[in-house]
Coordinates of C-alpha atoms and ligand atoms in Angstrom, one line a residue:
M1 CA 0.0 0.0 0.0
D2 CA 1.2 3.5 -0.8
L3 CA 1.4 4.9 2.7
N4 CA 2.3 8.4 1.7
K5 CA -0.7 8.6 -0.6
L6 CA -2.9 7.3 2.2
A7 CA -1.5 9.8 4.7
N8 CA -2.2 12.6 2.1
A9 CA -5.7 11.4 1.5
L10 CA -6.4 11.3 5.2
I11 CA -4.6 14.4 6.3
P12 CA -4.0 16.8 3.4
D13 CA -1.0 19.0 3.7
G14 CA -2.8 22.3 3.7
D15 CA -1.0 24.6 6.1
L16 CA 0.8 21.8 7.9
I17 CA 4.4 22.2 8.9
A18 CA 6.8 19.3 8.5
P19 CA 7.2 17.5 11.9
E20 CA 11.0 17.9 11.9
E21 CA 10.5 21.7 11.7
Y22 CA 9.1 21.7 15.2
E23 CA 12.4 20.9 16.7
N24 CA 13.6 24.3 15.4
I25 CA 10.5 26.1 16.3
F26 CA 10.6 25.0 19.9
P27 CA 14.3 24.7 20.7
A28 CA 15.6 23.4 24.0
R29 CA 15.0 25.7 26.9
D30 CA 17.7 27.9 28.3
V31 CA 17.7 26.4 31.8
A32 CA 20.5 25.1 34.0
K33 CA 21.3 21.4 34.1
G34 CA 19.0 19.7 36.6
A35 CA 16.4 22.4 36.4
E36 CA 12.9 20.9 36.3
V37 CA 10.3 22.1 33.8
T38 CA 6.9 21.2 35.1
R39 CA 3.4 22.1 34.1
L40 CA -0.2 22.1 35.4
A41 CA -2.3 20.8 32.6
P42 CA -5.9 21.0 33.6
S43 CA -9.0 20.5 31.5
P44 CA -11.1 23.7 31.6
T45 CA -14.0 22.1 33.3
G46 CA -14.5 24.9 35.8
F47 CA -14.0 22.6 38.8
I48 CA -10.7 23.3 40.4
H49 CA -10.0 21.1 43.4
L50 CA -7.7 20.4 46.2
G51 CA -6.0 17.7 44.1
N52 CA -5.1 20.4 41.5
L53 CA -3.6 22.6 44.2
Y54 CA -1.7 19.7 45.7
S55 CA -0.3 18.9 42.3
A56 CA 0.4 22.5 41.4
L57 CA 2.3 23.0 44.7
A58 CA 4.4 20.0 43.9
D59 CA 5.0 21.2 40.4
E60 CA 5.8 24.7 41.6
R61 CA 8.2 23.6 44.3
A62 CA 9.9 21.1 42.0
A63 CA 10.5 23.8 39.4
H64 CA 11.4 26.6 41.7
T65 CA 13.7 24.7 44.0
S66 CA 15.7 23.7 40.9
G67 CA 15.8 27.0 39.0
G68 CA 13.3 25.6 36.5
V69 CA 10.0 26.7 35.0
F70 CA 6.4 26.1 35.9
Y71 CA 3.9 26.6 33.2
L72 CA 0.1 26.3 32.5
R73 CA -1.2 24.3 29.6
I74 CA -4.9 24.0 29.0
E75 CA -6.0 20.6 27.8
D76 CA -9.2 21.5 26.1
T77 CA -9.5 18.7 23.6
D78 CA -12.8 17.7 25.0
E79 CA -15.1 20.5 23.9
K80 CA -18.1 19.1 25.7
R81 CA -16.5 19.5 29.1
K82 CA -15.4 23.1 28.6
V83 CA -16.7 25.8 30.8
E84 CA -16.5 29.5 30.2
G85 CA -14.1 31.4 32.5
A86 CA -12.5 28.1 33.7
V87 CA -9.0 29.1 32.8
E88 CA -9.3 32.4 34.7
S89 CA -10.7 30.5 37.6
V90 CA -7.6 28.2 37.7
I91 CA -5.2 31.1 37.6
R92 CA -7.2 33.1 40.2
S93 CA -7.7 30.2 42.6
L94 CA -4.0 29.3 42.5
K95 CA -2.9 32.9 42.9
Y96 CA -5.1 33.1 46.0
F97 CA -2.9 30.4 47.4
G98 CA 0.3 32.2 46.3
I99 CA 1.1 29.9 43.4
K100 CA 2.0 31.6 40.3
F101 CA 2.9 30.3 36.8
D102 CA 6.1 31.5 35.0
E103 CA 4.6 30.9 31.6
G104 CA 1.6 29.6 29.8
A105 CA -2.1 30.2 29.0
E106 CA -3.2 33.7 29.9
I107 CA 0.1 34.4 31.6
D108 CA 1.8 37.6 30.5
S109 CA 5.4 36.5 30.3
P110 CA 8.4 36.9 28.0
L111 CA 9.0 33.2 28.5
N112 CA 5.9 32.3 26.4
K113 CA 7.9 30.8 23.6
Y114 CA 6.4 27.3 23.5
G115 CA 2.8 28.2 22.9
P116 CA 0.1 28.2 22.0
Y117 CA -0.8 26.8 25.4
Y118 CA -4.3 25.7 24.5
Q119 CA -4.3 22.3 22.9
R120 CA -7.1 23.1 20.5
Q121 CA -4.9 25.9 19.1
R122 CA -2.1 23.3 18.5
A123 CA -4.2 21.0 16.2
K124 CA -1.9 21.6 13.3
I125 CA 1.1 20.2 15.2
Y126 CA -0.7 17.0 16.2
R127 CA -2.0 16.5 12.7
S128 CA 1.5 16.8 11.3
F129 CA 2.7 14.0 13.6
A130 CA -0.3 11.9 13.0
K131 CA 0.4 12.2 9.3
K132 CA 3.9 11.1 9.9
L133 CA 2.8 8.0 11.8
L134 CA 0.4 7.2 9.0
S135 CA 3.1 7.4 6.4
Q136 CA 5.3 5.2 8.5
G137 CA 2.6 2.6 8.9
R138 CA 2.5 3.2 12.6
A139 CA -1.1 4.5 12.6
Y140 CA -4.2 3.8 10.5
P141 CA -7.7 5.1 9.9
C142 CA -10.6 3.4 11.7
F143 CA -14.1 3.7 10.4
C144 CA -15.9 1.7 13.1
T145 CA -19.1 3.4 14.3
A146 CA -20.0 4.0 18.0
E147 CA -22.5 1.1 17.7
E148 CA -19.9 -1.3 16.4
L149 CA -17.5 -0.3 19.2
D150 CA -20.3 -0.8 21.8
E151 CA -21.1 -4.2 20.4
T152 CA -17.4 -5.2 20.6
R153 CA -17.2 -4.0 24.2
A154 CA -20.4 -5.9 25.2
K155 CA -18.9 -9.1 23.7
Q156 CA -15.6 -8.6 25.5
T157 CA -17.4 -7.9 28.8
E158 CA -19.5 -11.1 28.3
N159 CA -16.4 -13.1 27.6
K160 CA -14.6 -11.5 30.6
E161 CA -11.9 -10.2 28.3
T162 CA -10.1 -6.9 28.4
T163 CA -12.2 -4.3 26.6
G164 CA -10.8 -2.1 23.9
Y165 CA -9.5 -2.0 20.4
Y166 CA -6.7 -4.6 20.1
G167 CA -5.8 -7.9 18.5
V168 CA -8.6 -9.6 16.7
Y169 CA -11.0 -6.8 17.8
A170 CA -9.0 -4.2 15.9
K171 CA -11.2 -4.6 12.8
C172 CA -9.8 -1.7 10.8
R173 CA -6.1 -2.5 11.4
N174 CA -5.9 -4.7 8.4
L175 CA -8.2 -3.0 6.0
S176 CA -7.1 -3.3 2.4
E177 CA -6.2 -0.2 0.4
E178 CA -9.4 -0.7 -1.6
E179 CA -11.6 -0.9 1.4
I180 CA -10.1 2.2 2.9
Y181 CA -10.6 4.3 -0.3
K182 CA -14.1 3.0 -0.7
N183 CA -14.9 4.1 2.9
L184 CA -13.4 7.5 2.2
Q185 CA -15.3 7.9 -1.0
A186 CA -18.5 7.0 0.8
G187 CA -17.7 9.9 3.2
K188 CA -17.5 7.7 6.2
P189 CA -16.1 9.5 9.3
F190 CA -12.9 8.1 10.6
V191 CA -10.5 8.4 13.5
I192 CA -6.7 7.7 13.4
R193 CA -5.5 4.9 15.7
L194 CA -2.0 4.0 16.8
K195 CA -0.9 0.7 15.3
S196 CA 0.4 -0.8 18.6
Q197 CA 3.5 -3.0 18.4
G198 CA 3.2 -4.1 22.0
S199 CA 2.1 -7.3 23.7
I200 CA 0.7 -7.8 27.1
E201 CA 3.0 -10.7 27.5
N202 CA 5.9 -8.3 27.9
K203 CA 6.6 -6.5 31.1
R204 CA 9.1 -3.9 31.9
V205 CA 10.4 -2.1 34.9
F206 CA 9.6 1.6 35.0
R207 CA 11.0 4.1 37.5
D208 CA 8.4 6.5 38.7
A209 CA 9.7 9.6 40.4
I210 CA 7.4 9.0 43.4
K211 CA 6.5 5.3 43.4
G212 CA 10.0 4.1 42.6
E213 CA 10.4 1.0 40.5
I214 CA 7.1 -0.4 39.2
T215 CA 6.3 -3.1 36.7
V216 CA 4.5 -2.0 33.6
T217 CA 2.8 -4.3 31.1
E218 CA 3.3 -3.2 27.5
N219 CA 0.4 -1.6 25.7
D220 CA -1.4 -3.5 23.0
Q221 CA -4.3 -1.2 22.4
D222 CA -4.7 0.6 19.2
V223 CA -5.7 3.8 21.0
V224 CA -7.3 6.7 19.1
I225 CA -4.8 9.5 18.5
L226 CA -6.9 11.8 16.4
K227 CA -10.6 12.0 16.8
S228 CA -12.9 12.3 13.8
D229 CA -12.9 16.1 14.1
G230 CA -9.1 16.1 13.8
I231 CA -8.6 17.0 17.4
P232 CA -6.2 14.7 19.3
T233 CA -6.9 12.6 22.4
Y234 CA -5.2 13.6 25.7
H235 CA -2.7 10.7 25.2
F236 CA -1.4 11.9 21.9
A237 CA -1.5 15.6 22.7
H238 CA 0.3 15.4 26.0
A239 CA 3.2 13.4 24.5
I240 CA 3.7 15.9 21.8
D241 CA 3.3 18.9 24.1
D242 CA 5.5 17.7 26.8
H243 CA 8.2 17.0 24.2
F244 CA 8.1 20.4 22.5
M245 CA 7.5 22.3 25.7
H246 CA 10.5 20.5 27.1
T247 CA 8.7 19.3 30.3
T248 CA 11.2 17.3 32.3
L249 CA 8.9 16.1 35.1
V250 CA 5.2 15.2 34.7
I251 CA 3.5 15.3 38.1
R252 CA 0.0 13.9 37.8
G253 CA -2.6 11.8 39.7
E254 CA -2.1 8.1 40.0
E255 CA -5.3 7.6 38.1
W256 CA -3.1 8.1 35.0
L257 CA -0.9 5.1 35.9
S258 CA -3.1 2.8 33.8
S259 CA -2.4 4.9 30.7
L260 CA 1.3 4.9 31.2
P261 CA 1.9 1.9 28.9
V262 CA 0.1 3.8 26.1
H263 CA 2.1 6.9 26.8
L264 CA 5.4 5.1 26.8
E265 CA 4.6 3.5 23.4
L266 CA 3.5 6.9 22.0
H267 CA 6.8 8.5 23.0
E268 CA 8.6 5.6 21.4
V269 CA 6.8 5.7 18.2
L270 CA 7.1 9.5 17.9
G271 CA 10.9 9.1 18.6
F272 CA 10.7 11.2 21.8
K273 CA 12.5 10.6 25.1
P274 CA 9.7 10.5 27.6
P275 CA 9.8 13.0 30.5
R276 CA 10.1 11.6 34.0
Y277 CA 6.7 10.8 35.5
A278 CA 5.7 11.3 39.1
H279 CA 2.3 9.8 39.9
T280 CA 0.9 11.3 43.1
C281 CA -1.3 9.3 45.3
S282 CA -5.0 10.3 45.7
L283 CA -6.1 12.5 48.6
M284 CA -8.0 10.4 51.1
K285 CA -10.1 11.2 54.2
M286 CA -11.2 9.2 57.1
D287 CA -14.9 8.5 57.0
G288 CA -15.7 6.8 60.3
D289 CA -13.2 4.0 60.5
T290 CA -12.6 3.7 56.8
K291 CA -10.2 5.7 54.6
R292 CA -11.7 6.7 51.3
K293 CA -10.9 9.1 48.4
L294 CA -12.1 12.6 48.7
S295 CA -15.2 12.8 46.5
K296 CA -16.7 15.7 44.5
R297 CA -20.2 14.6 45.4
K298 CA -19.7 14.0 49.1
D299 CA -17.0 16.3 50.2
P300 CA -17.4 20.1 49.8
E301 CA -13.8 20.5 51.0
L302 CA -12.5 19.0 47.8
S303 CA -13.4 22.2 45.9
L304 CA -10.9 25.0 46.2
D305 CA -13.7 27.6 46.3
Y306 CA -14.7 26.0 49.7
Y307 CA -11.5 27.4 51.3
R308 CA -11.9 30.8 49.8
K309 CA -15.6 31.1 50.9
A310 CA -14.9 29.6 54.3
G311 CA -12.1 32.2 54.7
Y312 CA -9.2 29.9 55.4
Y313 CA -5.9 31.7 55.6
P314 CA -4.5 30.7 52.2
L315 CA -0.9 30.3 53.4
A316 CA -2.2 27.9 56.1
V317 CA -3.8 25.7 53.4
V318 CA -0.5 25.7 51.5
K319 CA 1.6 25.0 54.6
Y320 CA -0.8 22.2 55.6
L321 CA -0.5 20.7 52.1
M322 CA 3.2 20.8 52.4
T323 CA 2.9 18.5 55.4
V324 CA 0.9 16.1 53.1
L325 CA 3.4 16.5 50.3
N326 CA 6.6 15.8 52.3
S327 CA 6.1 14.3 55.7
N328 CA 9.3 15.9 57.1
F329 CA 7.8 19.3 56.5
E330 CA 6.0 19.1 59.8
E331 CA 9.2 18.9 61.7
W332 CA 10.7 21.7 59.7
Y333 CA 7.6 23.8 60.4
L334 CA 7.9 23.2 64.2
K335 CA 11.5 24.3 64.1
N336 CA 10.8 27.3 61.8
P337 CA 7.4 28.5 62.9
D338 CA 8.0 31.9 61.2
G339 CA 10.0 30.5 58.3
D340 CA 9.0 30.9 54.7
Y341 CA 7.9 27.4 53.5
R342 CA 9.8 28.0 50.3
D343 CA 13.0 27.6 52.3
F344 CA 12.1 24.0 53.0
K345 CA 13.9 21.6 50.8
F346 CA 11.0 19.9 48.9
K347 CA 11.8 16.5 47.4
I348 CA 9.6 14.8 44.9
D349 CA 10.9 11.4 45.9
K350 CA 9.8 12.0 49.5
M351 CA 6.2 12.2 48.5
G352 CA 4.0 9.5 49.9
K353 CA 3.6 6.4 47.7
S354 CA 0.1 5.6 48.7
G355 CA -3.1 7.3 50.1
A356 CA -2.3 10.8 51.4
L357 CA -4.6 11.5 54.3
F358 CA -6.3 14.9 54.2
D359 CA -7.2 15.9 57.7
L360 CA -9.4 19.0 58.1
D361 CA -8.7 19.2 61.9
K362 CA -5.0 19.4 61.2
L363 CA -5.6 22.1 58.6
N364 CA -7.7 24.0 61.2
D365 CA -4.8 23.8 63.6
V366 CA -2.4 25.2 61.1
S367 CA -4.8 27.9 60.1
R368 CA -5.4 29.0 63.8
N369 CA -1.6 29.1 64.2
E370 CA -1.0 31.1 61.1
I371 CA -3.8 33.6 61.8
S372 CA -2.5 34.2 65.3
K373 CA 0.9 35.3 63.8
L374 CA -0.5 38.0 61.7
T375 CA 0.3 41.7 62.4
P376 CA -2.8 44.0 62.6
E377 CA -2.1 45.2 59.0
E378 CA -1.8 41.6 57.7
C379 CA -4.9 40.5 59.6
Y380 CA -6.8 43.5 58.2
A381 CA -5.8 42.7 54.6
F382 CA -6.8 39.1 55.1
L383 CA -10.2 39.8 56.6
K384 CA -10.9 42.6 54.2
E385 CA -10.3 40.4 51.2
W386 CA -12.9 38.0 52.5
V387 CA -15.3 40.7 53.4
D388 CA -15.0 42.3 50.0
E389 CA -16.1 39.1 48.3
F390 CA -18.2 37.2 50.8
G391 CA -19.1 39.6 53.6
T392 CA -22.4 41.6 54.0
D393 CA -22.8 45.3 52.9
T394 CA -22.5 46.1 56.6
D395 CA -19.2 44.2 56.9
R396 CA -17.9 46.2 53.9
E397 CA -19.0 49.4 55.5
H398 CA -17.2 48.5 58.7
F399 CA -14.0 47.6 56.9
S400 CA -13.8 50.9 55.1
D401 CA -12.7 52.4 58.4
K402 CA -9.2 50.9 58.5
E403 CA -7.9 52.9 61.4
Y404 CA -10.7 51.8 63.6
I405 CA -10.4 48.1 62.6
L406 CA -6.6 48.2 63.1
K407 CA -7.1 49.3 66.7
I408 CA -9.7 46.6 67.3
L409 CA -7.6 43.9 65.8
A410 CA -4.6 44.8 67.8
L411 CA -6.7 44.2 70.9
V412 CA -9.0 41.4 69.9
M413 CA -6.6 39.2 68.1
G414 CA -3.7 40.2 70.2
A415 CA -2.3 40.8 66.7
G416 CA 1.2 42.1 66.8
G417 CA 1.4 41.7 70.5
K418 CA 2.5 39.0 72.9
K419 CA -0.9 37.6 74.0
K420 CA -2.2 36.2 70.8
R421 CA -5.6 34.8 70.2
K422 CA -5.4 31.3 68.9
D423 CA -8.9 30.3 68.3
I424 CA -9.7 31.9 64.9
E425 CA -9.3 29.6 62.0
R426 CA -11.3 31.3 59.3
A427 CA -11.9 34.9 58.2
E428 CA -15.6 34.8 59.0
Q429 CA -15.0 34.1 62.7
G430 CA -12.5 37.0 62.7
V431 CA -15.2 39.3 61.2
R432 CA -18.0 38.2 63.5
I433 CA -16.0 38.5 66.8
I434 CA -15.5 42.3 66.2
D435 CA -19.2 42.9 65.4
Y436 CA -19.8 44.4 68.8
F437 CA -17.6 47.3 68.0
F438 CA -20.2 48.6 65.6
D439 CA -23.6 49.8 66.7
D440 CA -25.3 48.4 63.7
S441 CA -24.1 44.9 64.4
F442 CA -24.0 45.1 68.2
K443 CA -26.4 42.5 69.5
P444 CA -26.1 42.5 73.3
E445 CA -27.4 39.7 75.4
R446 CA -28.2 41.4 78.7
V447 CA -28.1 38.4 81.0
Y448 CA -26.8 39.8 84.3
R449 CA -26.3 37.9 87.5
S450 CA -27.4 40.8 89.7
D451 CA -30.8 42.3 90.2
A452 CA -32.0 45.1 88.0
Q453 CA -31.6 47.8 90.6
T454 CA -28.0 47.0 91.3
V455 CA -27.2 46.7 87.6
N456 CA -28.8 50.0 86.8
A457 CA -27.2 51.8 89.7
L458 CA -23.7 50.5 88.8
L459 CA -24.1 51.4 85.1
E460 CA -25.3 54.9 85.8
S461 CA -22.6 55.7 88.4
F462 CA -19.8 54.4 86.2
A463 CA -21.2 56.3 83.2
E464 CA -20.9 59.4 85.3
V465 CA -17.2 58.9 86.4
Y466 CA -15.9 57.3 83.2
D467 CA -13.2 59.3 81.5
P468 CA -11.4 58.0 78.4
A469 CA -8.2 59.7 79.5
D470 CA -7.9 57.4 82.4
D471 CA -5.3 54.7 82.2
N472 CA -6.0 51.1 83.1
Q473 CA -5.2 51.6 86.7
I474 CA -7.3 54.6 87.3
W475 CA -10.1 53.0 85.3
F476 CA -10.1 50.1 87.6
S477 CA -9.9 52.1 90.7
K478 CA -13.0 53.9 89.6
V479 CA -14.8 50.5 89.0
K480 CA -13.8 49.6 92.5
E481 CA -15.0 52.8 94.0
V482 CA -18.4 52.7 92.3
A483 CA -18.8 49.0 93.0
G484 CA -17.8 49.4 96.7
K485 CA -20.4 52.1 97.2
L486 CA -23.1 49.8 95.9
G487 CA -22.1 46.9 98.2
F488 CA -19.7 44.9 96.2
A489 CA -16.5 43.7 97.9
V490 CA -13.4 45.5 96.8
D491 CA -11.1 43.3 98.8
N492 CA -10.9 39.7 97.7
A493 CA -9.9 38.3 101.1
A494 CA -12.9 40.0 102.7
Y495 CA -15.2 38.6 100.1
K496 CA -13.9 35.1 100.5
A497 CA -14.2 35.3 104.2
D498 CA -17.9 36.2 104.0
P499 CA -19.4 36.2 100.5
E500 CA -22.9 36.6 101.9
A501 CA -22.1 40.0 103.2
F502 CA -21.6 41.4 99.7
K503 CA -23.5 41.8 96.4
G504 CA -20.6 40.1 94.8
N505 CA -16.9 40.6 94.1
V506 CA -15.5 43.5 92.2
S507 CA -15.1 41.2 89.2
D508 CA -18.9 40.6 89.3
A509 CA -19.3 44.3 89.1
A510 CA -16.9 44.5 86.2
E511 CA -18.9 41.8 84.5
I512 CA -22.0 44.0 84.5
L513 CA -20.1 46.7 82.8
R514 CA -18.7 44.3 80.3
I515 CA -22.1 42.9 79.4
A516 CA -23.5 46.4 78.9
V517 CA -20.6 47.5 76.7
T518 CA -19.7 44.4 74.7
G519 CA -22.9 42.4 74.9
G520 CA -21.5 39.4 76.7
P521 CA -19.5 38.3 79.8
N522 CA -16.2 37.6 77.9
S523 CA -14.1 40.1 76.1
P524 CA -10.6 41.4 76.0
D525 CA -9.6 44.3 78.3
L526 CA -12.7 46.4 78.9
C527 CA -10.9 49.6 79.5
T528 CA -9.2 49.4 76.1
I529 CA -12.5 48.5 74.4
M530 CA -14.2 51.5 75.9
G531 CA -11.2 53.6 74.7
I532 CA -11.6 52.3 71.2
L533 CA -15.4 52.9 71.2
G534 CA -14.9 56.5 72.3
K535 CA -16.6 58.3 75.2
D536 CA -20.0 58.9 73.7
R537 CA -20.5 55.4 72.4
A538 CA -19.1 53.8 75.6
V539 CA -21.3 55.9 77.9
R540 CA -24.4 55.3 75.7
R541 CA -23.8 51.6 75.9
L542 CA -23.5 51.7 79.7
L543 CA -26.8 53.5 79.9
D544 CA -28.5 51.4 77.2
G545 CA -27.4 48.4 79.2
R546 CA -29.8 49.2 82.0
L547 CA -32.7 46.9 82.7
N548 CA -36.4 47.9 83.1
A549 CA -36.6 47.9 86.9
Ligands
LIG601 N1 -5.6 17.0 31.5 C1 -5.3 16.1 32.4 C2 -6.2 16.2 33.6 O1 -6.9 17.2 33.7 C3 -3.9 16.3 32.9 C4 -3.1 15.1 33.2 C5 -1.6 15.4 33.2 O2 -1.2 16.2 34.1 O3 -0.9 14.9 32.4 O4 -6.3 15.4 34.4

């Protein structure tokens, strides 16, 4: 059979560029020896999940700890799954977690020399290589209809055989020249398949960058490389792209391990040296006593949007994921609590070989810890970003007064000081615990432990003597004075000796003031709170705190 003629009939030259030319168009990268070139290659389905972030973090670390490049390629060969705005959402989501691409789709970079970075825009390149394989007799057209393929699959399933297009089932593999041209003349749609040379009898040892040595069975499936619309399958496209984009290390989920034999054969037939592959284990969670994969349907925490909406501190998510990526990160983190995680020596071969356990409680721990370390400015920026996107109009109004919020945060969070508040794990909690500083979100619960008459008398007398210029000590001496006059004990020993003789201790009196001013019995230093609120508001709250006698 004249294979060149066949290749021309199936894939006319048109604007195709000869395959050899691409080596000049995409010359080797100018990176140091040992530098890793990695990529994130998502399909634009709009669902960006924790697994993508986990992979992206490994990609980014592998590239940037070796002086390499991390780029974004969009694998949009499946038009049906494409969602508008998905690419922007990938970039925005990863940027939120501090992960940036050096090059690639929608990235403004002088390094963009290996594009286009959208696979659909590279159709010409794939066709050129498919044509080459046709003319070498390493690929062939297949005219089988979906119904025929379904029938074959049903038969194979019934016979308990491996499903697919191989061996005796590869009906179009041995079509005669005459049959092929007859089909073409009849206008039958066709796909291009690889003419596999492998046999499942043959095994070989493969070195995975994470899993180490694994045994791989050769591929014998005549997989589709170009679909009937001339668009490649993932298998074919990724082999060509990783070769011409000079990827050195492909980090991808272990669900791709089963396709590895196909990928190795494709590289071989294309004459390319395969990149190193690192198959990451799936993220798992404990569900009762069993460990299972995180699922899109059951686990909202799989979606990255979940973390943004819930207001996790992004760096905490990254640091937590680092502990999942490399188990020795935890020790490093303990030794370097304020260190930049980028200083940790990330190693791809130290990644877990099986089931990485994702533990939300541990993430919450890291988040509380990270939030407690923020300066008032950092804390303000973090909370404001959340408020801008997910807060109420009232929250946004509050956060427009930066000066006021900074004072509040310094006190409430202990931000920047020594006594740090360590119970805030998400932005929303941080926003809600300062609500009482604003009249429009102040919702006091006036549950006092003293009778109305005492409460009212105390609030009124303290309102009268309160002076914002007083320091903490004077403030407290005034509380004592007022409380003492109303029958509270000002001396702890006296109170302990005979509690019945008093209306309560001075701290019980202070609690009354606290409830009136902050709405509840627990708060940071009340004198400081009143100072932040300002005289008018503080006094008004004291008086509004009175009960109907
Ligand atoms: N497009 C594939 C996916 O979204 C990428 C796999 C790979 O990284 O090679 O899963």
